[in-house]
Structure formats: structure tokens, C-alpha cells
Coordinates of C-alpha atoms and ligand atoms in Angstrom, one line a residue:
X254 CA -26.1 -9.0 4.8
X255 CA -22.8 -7.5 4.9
X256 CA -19.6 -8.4 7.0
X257 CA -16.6 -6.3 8.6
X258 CA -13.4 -8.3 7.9
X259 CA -11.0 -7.2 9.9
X260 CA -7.3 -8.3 10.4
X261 CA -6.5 -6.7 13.6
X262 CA -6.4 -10.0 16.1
X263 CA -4.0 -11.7 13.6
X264 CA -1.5 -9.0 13.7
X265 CA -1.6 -8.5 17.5
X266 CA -1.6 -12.0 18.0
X267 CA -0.9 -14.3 15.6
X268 CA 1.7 -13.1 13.2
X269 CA 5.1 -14.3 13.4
X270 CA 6.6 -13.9 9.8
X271 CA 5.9 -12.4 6.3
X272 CA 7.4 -15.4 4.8
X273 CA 3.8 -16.1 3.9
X274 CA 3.3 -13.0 1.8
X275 CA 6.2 -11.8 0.3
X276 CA 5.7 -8.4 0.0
X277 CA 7.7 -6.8 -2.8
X278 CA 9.5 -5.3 -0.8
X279 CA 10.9 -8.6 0.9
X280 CA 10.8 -9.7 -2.1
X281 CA 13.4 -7.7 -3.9
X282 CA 15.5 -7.4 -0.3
X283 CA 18.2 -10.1 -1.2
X284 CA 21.0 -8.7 -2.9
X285 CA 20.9 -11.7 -5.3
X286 CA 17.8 -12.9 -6.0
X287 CA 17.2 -13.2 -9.8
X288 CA 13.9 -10.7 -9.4
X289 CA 16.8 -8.1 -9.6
X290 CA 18.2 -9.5 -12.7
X291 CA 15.3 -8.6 -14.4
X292 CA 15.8 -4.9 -13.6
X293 CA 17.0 -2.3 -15.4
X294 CA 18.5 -0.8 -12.2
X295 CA 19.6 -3.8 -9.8
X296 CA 18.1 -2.4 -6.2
X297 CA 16.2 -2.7 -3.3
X298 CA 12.7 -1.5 -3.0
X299 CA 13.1 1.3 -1.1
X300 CA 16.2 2.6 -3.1
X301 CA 13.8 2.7 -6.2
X302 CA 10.9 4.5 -4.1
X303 CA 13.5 6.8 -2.5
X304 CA 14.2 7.9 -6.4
X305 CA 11.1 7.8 -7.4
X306 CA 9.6 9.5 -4.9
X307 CA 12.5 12.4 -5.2
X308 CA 10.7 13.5 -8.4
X309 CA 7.1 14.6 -6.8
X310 CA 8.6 15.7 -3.1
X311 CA 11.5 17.7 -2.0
X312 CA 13.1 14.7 -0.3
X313 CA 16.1 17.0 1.2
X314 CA 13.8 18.8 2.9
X315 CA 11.6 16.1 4.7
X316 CA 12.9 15.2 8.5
X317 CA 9.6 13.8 10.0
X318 CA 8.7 10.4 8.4
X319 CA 6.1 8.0 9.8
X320 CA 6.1 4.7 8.4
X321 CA 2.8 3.1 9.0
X322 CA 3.3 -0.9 8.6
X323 CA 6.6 -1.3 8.0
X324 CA 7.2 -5.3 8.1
X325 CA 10.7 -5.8 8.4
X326 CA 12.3 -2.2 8.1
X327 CA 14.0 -2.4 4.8
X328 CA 12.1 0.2 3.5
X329 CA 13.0 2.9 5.7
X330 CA 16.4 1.2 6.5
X331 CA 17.3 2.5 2.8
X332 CA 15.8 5.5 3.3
X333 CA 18.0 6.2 5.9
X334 CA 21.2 5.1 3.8
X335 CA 20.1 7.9 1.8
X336 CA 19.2 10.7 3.8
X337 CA 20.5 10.9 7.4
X338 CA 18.8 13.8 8.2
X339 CA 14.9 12.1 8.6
X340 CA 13.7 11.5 11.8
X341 CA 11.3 8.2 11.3
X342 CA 8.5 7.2 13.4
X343 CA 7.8 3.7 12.9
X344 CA 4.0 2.8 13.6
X345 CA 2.6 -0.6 13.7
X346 CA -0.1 -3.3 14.9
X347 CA 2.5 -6.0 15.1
X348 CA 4.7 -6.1 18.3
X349 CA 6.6 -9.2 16.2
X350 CA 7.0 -6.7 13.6
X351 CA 7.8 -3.8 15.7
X352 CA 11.2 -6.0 17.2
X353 CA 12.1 -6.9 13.5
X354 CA 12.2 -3.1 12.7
X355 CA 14.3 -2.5 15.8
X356 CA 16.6 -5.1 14.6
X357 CA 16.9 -3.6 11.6
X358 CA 16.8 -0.2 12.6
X359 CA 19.4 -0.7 15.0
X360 CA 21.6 2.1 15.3
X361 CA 19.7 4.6 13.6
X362 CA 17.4 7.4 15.5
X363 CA 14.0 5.6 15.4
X364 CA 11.2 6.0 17.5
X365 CA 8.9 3.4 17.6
X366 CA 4.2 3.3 18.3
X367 CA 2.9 0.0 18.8
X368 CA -0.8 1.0 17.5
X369 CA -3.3 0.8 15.4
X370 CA -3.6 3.7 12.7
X371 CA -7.3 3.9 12.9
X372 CA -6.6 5.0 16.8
X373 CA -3.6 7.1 15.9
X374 CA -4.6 10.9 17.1
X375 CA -5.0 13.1 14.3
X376 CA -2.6 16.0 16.5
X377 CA 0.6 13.3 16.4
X378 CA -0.2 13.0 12.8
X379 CA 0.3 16.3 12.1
X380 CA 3.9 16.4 13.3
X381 CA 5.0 14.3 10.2
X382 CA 6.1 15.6 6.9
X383 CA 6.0 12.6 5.0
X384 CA 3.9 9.5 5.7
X385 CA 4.5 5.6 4.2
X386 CA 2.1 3.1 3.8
X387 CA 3.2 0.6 1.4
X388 CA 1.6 -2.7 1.4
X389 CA -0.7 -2.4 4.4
X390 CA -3.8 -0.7 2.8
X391 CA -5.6 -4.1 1.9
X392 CA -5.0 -5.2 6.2
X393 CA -7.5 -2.6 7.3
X394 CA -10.8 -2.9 7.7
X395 CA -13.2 -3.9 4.4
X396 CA -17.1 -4.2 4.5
X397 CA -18.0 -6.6 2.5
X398 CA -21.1 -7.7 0.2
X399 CA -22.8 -4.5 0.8
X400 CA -25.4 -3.8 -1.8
X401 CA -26.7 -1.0 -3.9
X402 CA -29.9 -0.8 -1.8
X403 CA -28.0 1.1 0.6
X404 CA -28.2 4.1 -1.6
X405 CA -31.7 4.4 -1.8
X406 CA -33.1 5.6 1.4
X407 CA -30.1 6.7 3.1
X408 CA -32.0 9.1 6.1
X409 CA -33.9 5.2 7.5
X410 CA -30.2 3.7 7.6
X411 CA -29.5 3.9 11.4
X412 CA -26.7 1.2 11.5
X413 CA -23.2 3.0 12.0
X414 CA -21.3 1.0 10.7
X415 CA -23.4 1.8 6.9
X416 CA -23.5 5.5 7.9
X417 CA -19.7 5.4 8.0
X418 CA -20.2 3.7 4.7
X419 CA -22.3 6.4 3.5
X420 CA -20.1 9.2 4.9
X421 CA -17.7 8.5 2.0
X422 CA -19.9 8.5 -0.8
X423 CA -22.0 11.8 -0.2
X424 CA -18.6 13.4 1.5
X425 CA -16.4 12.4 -1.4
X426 CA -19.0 12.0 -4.1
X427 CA -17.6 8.8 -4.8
X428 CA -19.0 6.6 -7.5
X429 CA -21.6 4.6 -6.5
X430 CA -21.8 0.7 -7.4
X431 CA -24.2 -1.4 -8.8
X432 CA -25.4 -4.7 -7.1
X433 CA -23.0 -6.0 -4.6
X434 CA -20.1 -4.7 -3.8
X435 CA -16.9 -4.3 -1.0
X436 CA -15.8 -0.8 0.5
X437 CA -12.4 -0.6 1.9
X438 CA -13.9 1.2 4.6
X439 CA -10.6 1.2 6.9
X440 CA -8.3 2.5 4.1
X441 CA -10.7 5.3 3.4
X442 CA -11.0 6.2 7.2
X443 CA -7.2 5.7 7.4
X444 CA -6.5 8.9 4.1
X445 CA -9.4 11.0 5.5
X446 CA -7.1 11.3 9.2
X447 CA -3.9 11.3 7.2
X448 CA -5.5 14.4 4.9
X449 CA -6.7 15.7 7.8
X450 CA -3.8 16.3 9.5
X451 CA -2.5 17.9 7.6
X452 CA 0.6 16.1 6.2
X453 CA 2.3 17.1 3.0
X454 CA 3.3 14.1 1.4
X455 CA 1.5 10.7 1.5
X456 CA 2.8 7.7 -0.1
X457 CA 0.5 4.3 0.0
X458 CA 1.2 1.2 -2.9
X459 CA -1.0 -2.0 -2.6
X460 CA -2.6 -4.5 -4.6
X461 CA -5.3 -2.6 -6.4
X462 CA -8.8 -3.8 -8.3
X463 CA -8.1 -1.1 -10.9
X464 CA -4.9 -2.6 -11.9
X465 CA -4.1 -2.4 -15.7
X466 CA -1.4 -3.3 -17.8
X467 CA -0.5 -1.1 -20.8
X468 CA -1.3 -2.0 -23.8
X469 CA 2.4 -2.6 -25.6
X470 CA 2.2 -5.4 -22.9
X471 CA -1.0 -6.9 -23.0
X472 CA 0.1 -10.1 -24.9
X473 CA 3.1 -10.9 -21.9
X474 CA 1.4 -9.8 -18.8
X475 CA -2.5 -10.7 -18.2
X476 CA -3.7 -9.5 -15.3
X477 CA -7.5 -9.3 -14.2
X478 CA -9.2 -6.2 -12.6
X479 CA -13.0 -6.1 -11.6
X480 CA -13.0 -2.8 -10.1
X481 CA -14.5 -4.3 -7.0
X482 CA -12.2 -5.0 -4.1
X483 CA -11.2 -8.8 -4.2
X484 CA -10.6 -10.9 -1.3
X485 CA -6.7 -12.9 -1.4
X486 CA -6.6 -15.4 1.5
X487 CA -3.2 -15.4 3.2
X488 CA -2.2 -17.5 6.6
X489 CA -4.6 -16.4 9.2
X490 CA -6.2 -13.7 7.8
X491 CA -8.0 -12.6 5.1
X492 CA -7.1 -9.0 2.9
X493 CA -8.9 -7.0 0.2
X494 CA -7.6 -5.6 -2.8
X495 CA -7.9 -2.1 -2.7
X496 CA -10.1 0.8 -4.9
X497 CA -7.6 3.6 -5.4
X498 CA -10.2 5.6 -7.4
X499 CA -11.8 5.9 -3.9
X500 CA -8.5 7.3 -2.3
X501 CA -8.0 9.5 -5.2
X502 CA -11.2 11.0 -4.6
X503 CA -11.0 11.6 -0.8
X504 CA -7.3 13.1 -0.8
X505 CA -8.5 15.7 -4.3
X506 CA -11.5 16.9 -1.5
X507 CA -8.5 17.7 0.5
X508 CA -6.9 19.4 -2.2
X509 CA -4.2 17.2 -2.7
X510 CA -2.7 16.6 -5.8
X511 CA -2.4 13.2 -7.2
X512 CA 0.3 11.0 -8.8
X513 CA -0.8 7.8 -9.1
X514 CA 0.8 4.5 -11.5
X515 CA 2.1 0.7 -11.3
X516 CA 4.9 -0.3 -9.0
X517 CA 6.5 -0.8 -12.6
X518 CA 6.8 3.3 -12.8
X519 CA 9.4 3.4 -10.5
X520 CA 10.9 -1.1 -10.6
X521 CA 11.3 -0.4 -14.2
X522 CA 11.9 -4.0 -15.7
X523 CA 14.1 -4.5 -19.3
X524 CA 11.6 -6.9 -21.6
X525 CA 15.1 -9.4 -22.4
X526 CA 14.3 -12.3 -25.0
X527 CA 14.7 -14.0 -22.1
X528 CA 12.3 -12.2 -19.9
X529 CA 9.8 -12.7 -22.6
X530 CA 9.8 -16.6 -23.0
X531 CA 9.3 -16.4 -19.3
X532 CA 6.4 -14.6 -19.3
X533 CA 4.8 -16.1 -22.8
X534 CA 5.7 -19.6 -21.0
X535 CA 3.5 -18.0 -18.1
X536 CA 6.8 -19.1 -15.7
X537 CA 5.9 -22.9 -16.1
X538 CA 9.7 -24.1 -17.5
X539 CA 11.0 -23.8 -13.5
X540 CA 10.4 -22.5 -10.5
X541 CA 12.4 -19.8 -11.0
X542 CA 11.0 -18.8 -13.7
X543 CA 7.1 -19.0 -12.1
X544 CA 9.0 -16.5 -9.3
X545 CA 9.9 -13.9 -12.1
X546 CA 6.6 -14.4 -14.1
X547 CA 4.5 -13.7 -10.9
X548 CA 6.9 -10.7 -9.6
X549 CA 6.4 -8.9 -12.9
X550 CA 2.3 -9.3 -13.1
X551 CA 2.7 -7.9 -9.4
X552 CA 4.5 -5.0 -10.9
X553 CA 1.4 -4.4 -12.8
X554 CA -1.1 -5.7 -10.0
X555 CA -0.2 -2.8 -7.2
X556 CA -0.3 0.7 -8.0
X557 CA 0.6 3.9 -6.0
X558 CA -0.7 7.0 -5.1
X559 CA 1.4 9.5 -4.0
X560 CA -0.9 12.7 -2.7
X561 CA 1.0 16.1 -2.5
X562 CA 0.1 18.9 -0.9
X563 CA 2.4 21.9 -1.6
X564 CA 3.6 23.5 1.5
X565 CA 7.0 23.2 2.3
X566 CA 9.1 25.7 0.0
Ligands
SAM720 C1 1.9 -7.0 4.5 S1 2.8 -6.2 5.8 C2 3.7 -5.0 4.8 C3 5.0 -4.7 5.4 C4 6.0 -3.8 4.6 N1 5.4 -2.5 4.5 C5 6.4 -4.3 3.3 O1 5.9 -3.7 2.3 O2 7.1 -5.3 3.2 C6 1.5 -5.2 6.6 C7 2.0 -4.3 7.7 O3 1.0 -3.4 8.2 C8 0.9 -3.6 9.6 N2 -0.5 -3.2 9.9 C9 -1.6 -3.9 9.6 N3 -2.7 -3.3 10.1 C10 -2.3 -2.2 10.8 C11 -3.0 -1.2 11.5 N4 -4.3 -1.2 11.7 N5 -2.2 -0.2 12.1 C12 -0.9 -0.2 12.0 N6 -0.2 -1.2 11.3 C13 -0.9 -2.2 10.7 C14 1.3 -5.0 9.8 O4 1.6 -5.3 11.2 C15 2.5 -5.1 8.9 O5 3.7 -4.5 9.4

């Protein structure tokens, strides 16, 4: 029997840091830290996506931004530093969060939508130019330990929670699993409303169950990948990694195009003699050394998709 795990009570009600999972975003935030160091451009996340995002989307051109999830507004706070002229709407669950971005914010023209994506109209949607979703994916709802049964009579299946399931499959010709499996049902619902609307530009990076590491790399970064979305256990909640072969599929029905790679495409990392003892040592010499070995197999553990469709000239 299958379950719908769902984080929304924890961020209404519960959440009141990030300090339990460092995004890495946060993560690369202070100026200092030694997770920098091991750049070969010394930034902040959201400088590196700004760049990196430049290359696939006319960011000059871009005013209406929505950032879906946007923890502590560093993110779009560098954005901002770069390009005065976007008009950002920030959207989350979290009221917590929603006061840190307006701390962060402050100054800057900001709106701000306490709410929850999956209830965001599709006609305010369609306002934006650009959308952000970086880190949240895994927070919306995931069915889990559904089973390859559901595929064979699909016209008896009456439950709509496994039609919505089923939606996606047939809709998107998606592949179907064998035996057991989890469906990030709430980040597939969440692209098929972005898509629909109509936005241009989509941006969403998470921890993904298709992660790989190149080969060149292979004997300093290990990293496991099952295909299958994977629960990870944080304070209060539980998330699920996420399928981006599934997104991929849904925003290419759209007729999006697709760019879609590691965080390391755009945090690009210089492989130092020192960097590699870390890493062969798997980070066990100090506890510095565990921060940098983990922060580089998360360069390799979340991937990004950004899904263009080309209308602005
Ligand atoms: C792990 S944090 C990521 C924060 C930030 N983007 C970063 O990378 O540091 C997840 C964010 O998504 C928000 N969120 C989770 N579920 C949401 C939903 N259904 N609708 C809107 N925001 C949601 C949370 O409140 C939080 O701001």
C-alpha cells in the first residue's frame, strides 16, 4: 500500500532554520568558508547560477522572476547585485522563511506570496519570465512504494490520488518501473503548472536519483544512484530525491528545450593535490576536510534542469 509524504505542516509550522540542511546555497554563502577555496572561481551560489544561467537565457532581458522556495534570500539577493532591472516575486510555504527573505531583501523591490506552489493559479504564473526552484523539488509531495501492478489495469483504478499517478505516465509517456517504486508526484504536478503557464525560462536543481559522476572522476568521488527516488531524513520532515528524467519528459511535451547537468557545471572545482588527498581520504583527516569531501560529492549528487522555451527575442 502506498503513502503520500508530504512536508507541508513542517514548513507552515515547524520550521525555524536551515541550519539543519545546509543547502548549497547556504552553504557556499560565507565569504570565507574553505568550500570556496576549493573553487576555481571563489563566489556565492547565486553569482555562479547568475553566469551560468546567462549562457541558455537572455538574462538582460528578463524583469519578472519568481523564486519559488527561496530559504534565506541569497540567491536572488545576488541576482539582484547583478541586474537591477528584475522585478522578483518571492513565493514560499514558510512564513519563518518568508521574514528571512525580507531581511535580506531589504531595500530592494520585492514582492512577497506566502503559499503553497501546488495552489499557486496557473494566470499569476504566467506573469513571470523566469521561474527559480533550486533545492525545493524533493519538499513536495512524493507517493511512495507504489508498485508496478498499477499499470496493469489502469480503467478499474478509481483512487485519485493513483489516477494522478497515472496521468503522468500515459500523458508524458514516462518510463514505467518495475516492482516498487516512488513518484515525485508534487514535483511533476509543480513543472506541468509552470509549463503550463506559459513561462519561458525554468530553472529547478535538487538532489537527484540519476546522479552520476564522470568517469575521469570516478576513483575520487563515489556517489550512488538507484534511479528510484530515495528518501533523506532531515529534522521534522522527511524529502525524496528527485527523478529528473521524469521532469525532462513532461517540460519536452511542452516543447521545451532541455539543459540539464551537475551543480559542478556551473561550481566548477580545481582537482589541487590537496583536494585530492581529501577526497581519496574520503574527508576522514578533520572535520574540515569531511565538510569539503561531502560538498564536492553534492556537486555531483544534485543536478539541474534548465527548460527554455524560446520566445522573448
Ligand atoms: C531546502 S529549502 C531551500 C532554500 C533555498 N532555495 C536554498 O537553496 O537554500 C526549501 C524551500 O522551499 C520552500 N517550500 C517547500 N515546499 C513548498 C511549497 N509547497 N510551496 C512553496 N514553497 C515551498 C521552503 O519553505 C523553503 O524555503
Amino acid at each position: 500500500m502506498y503513502t503520500l509524504n508530504s512536508t507541508k505542516a513542517y514548513h507552515t509550522d515547524q520550521l525555524n532554520t536551515l541550519g539543519w540542511e545546509l543547502t548549497v546555497c547556504n552553504a557556499l554563502h560565507p565569504e570565507g568558508t574553505p568550500l570556496r577555496k576549493t573553487l576555481i572561481r571563489d563566489n556565492s551560489f547565486g553569482n555562479l547560477l547568475y553566469d551560468h544561467l546567462s549562457r541558455h537565457v537572455p538574462m538582460e532581458k528578463i524583469a519578472r522572476v519568481v523564486e519559488v522556495g527561496g530559504g534565506y534570500g541569497y540567491l536572488m539577493k545576488d541576482f539582484l547585485e547583478r541586474n537591477s532591472t528584475l522585478e522578483p516575486c518571492m513565493l514560499d510555504l514558510s512564513p519563518f522563511l518568508l521574514r528571512k527573505q525580507k531581511e535580506t531583501l531589504r531595500g530592494y523591490n520585492v514582492s512577497y506570496r506566502e503559499e503553497d506552489l501546488l495552489e499557486t493559479g496557473r494566470a499569476f504564473l504566467s506573469e513571470f519570465d523566469l521561474a527559480v526552484l533550486n533545492e525545493n523539488l524533493g519538499d513536495f509531495p512524493t507517493l511512495v512504494n507504489l508498485n508496478s501492478n498499477l499499470f496493469q489495469s489502469p480503467s478499474d483504478i478509481t483512487d485519485p490520488i493513483l489516477r494522478s499517478a497515472l496521468h503522468f505516465f500515459t500523458t508524458y509517456d514516462l518510463e514505467k518501473p518495475e516492482g516498487d517504486f516512488n513518484l515525485n508526484i508534487g514535483a511533476l504536478q509543480v513543472l506541468e503548472k509552470l509549463c503550463t503557464a506559459g513561462i519561458p525560462y525554468i530553472y529547478a536543481g535538487e538532489h537527484s536519483c540519476e546522479a552520476a559522476v564522470p568517469e575521469a572522476l570516478r576513483s575520487f568521488v563515489c556517489i550512488e544512484s538507484t534511479g528510484n527516488p530515495a528518501r533523506i531524513s532531515l529534522k521534522g520532515h522527511d524529502e525524496y530525491t528527485i527523478k529528473f528524467s521524469h521532469l525532462e519528459s513532461v517540460a519536452r511535451a511542452f516543447h521545451y528545450r532541455v539543459v540539464r547537468g551537475p551543480f559542478a557545471d556551473f561550481i566548477a572545482f580545481s582537482l589541487s593535490e590537496k583536494l585530492r588527498n581529501i577526497l581519496l581520504t574520503l574527508g576522514r583527516t578533520s572535520d574540515e576536510a569531511e565538510m569539503v569531501c561531502q560538498f564536492i560529492e553534492d556537486l555531483f549528487r544534485y543536478e539541474y534542469m534548465i527548460i527554455i522555451k524560446d520566445i522573448i527575442a
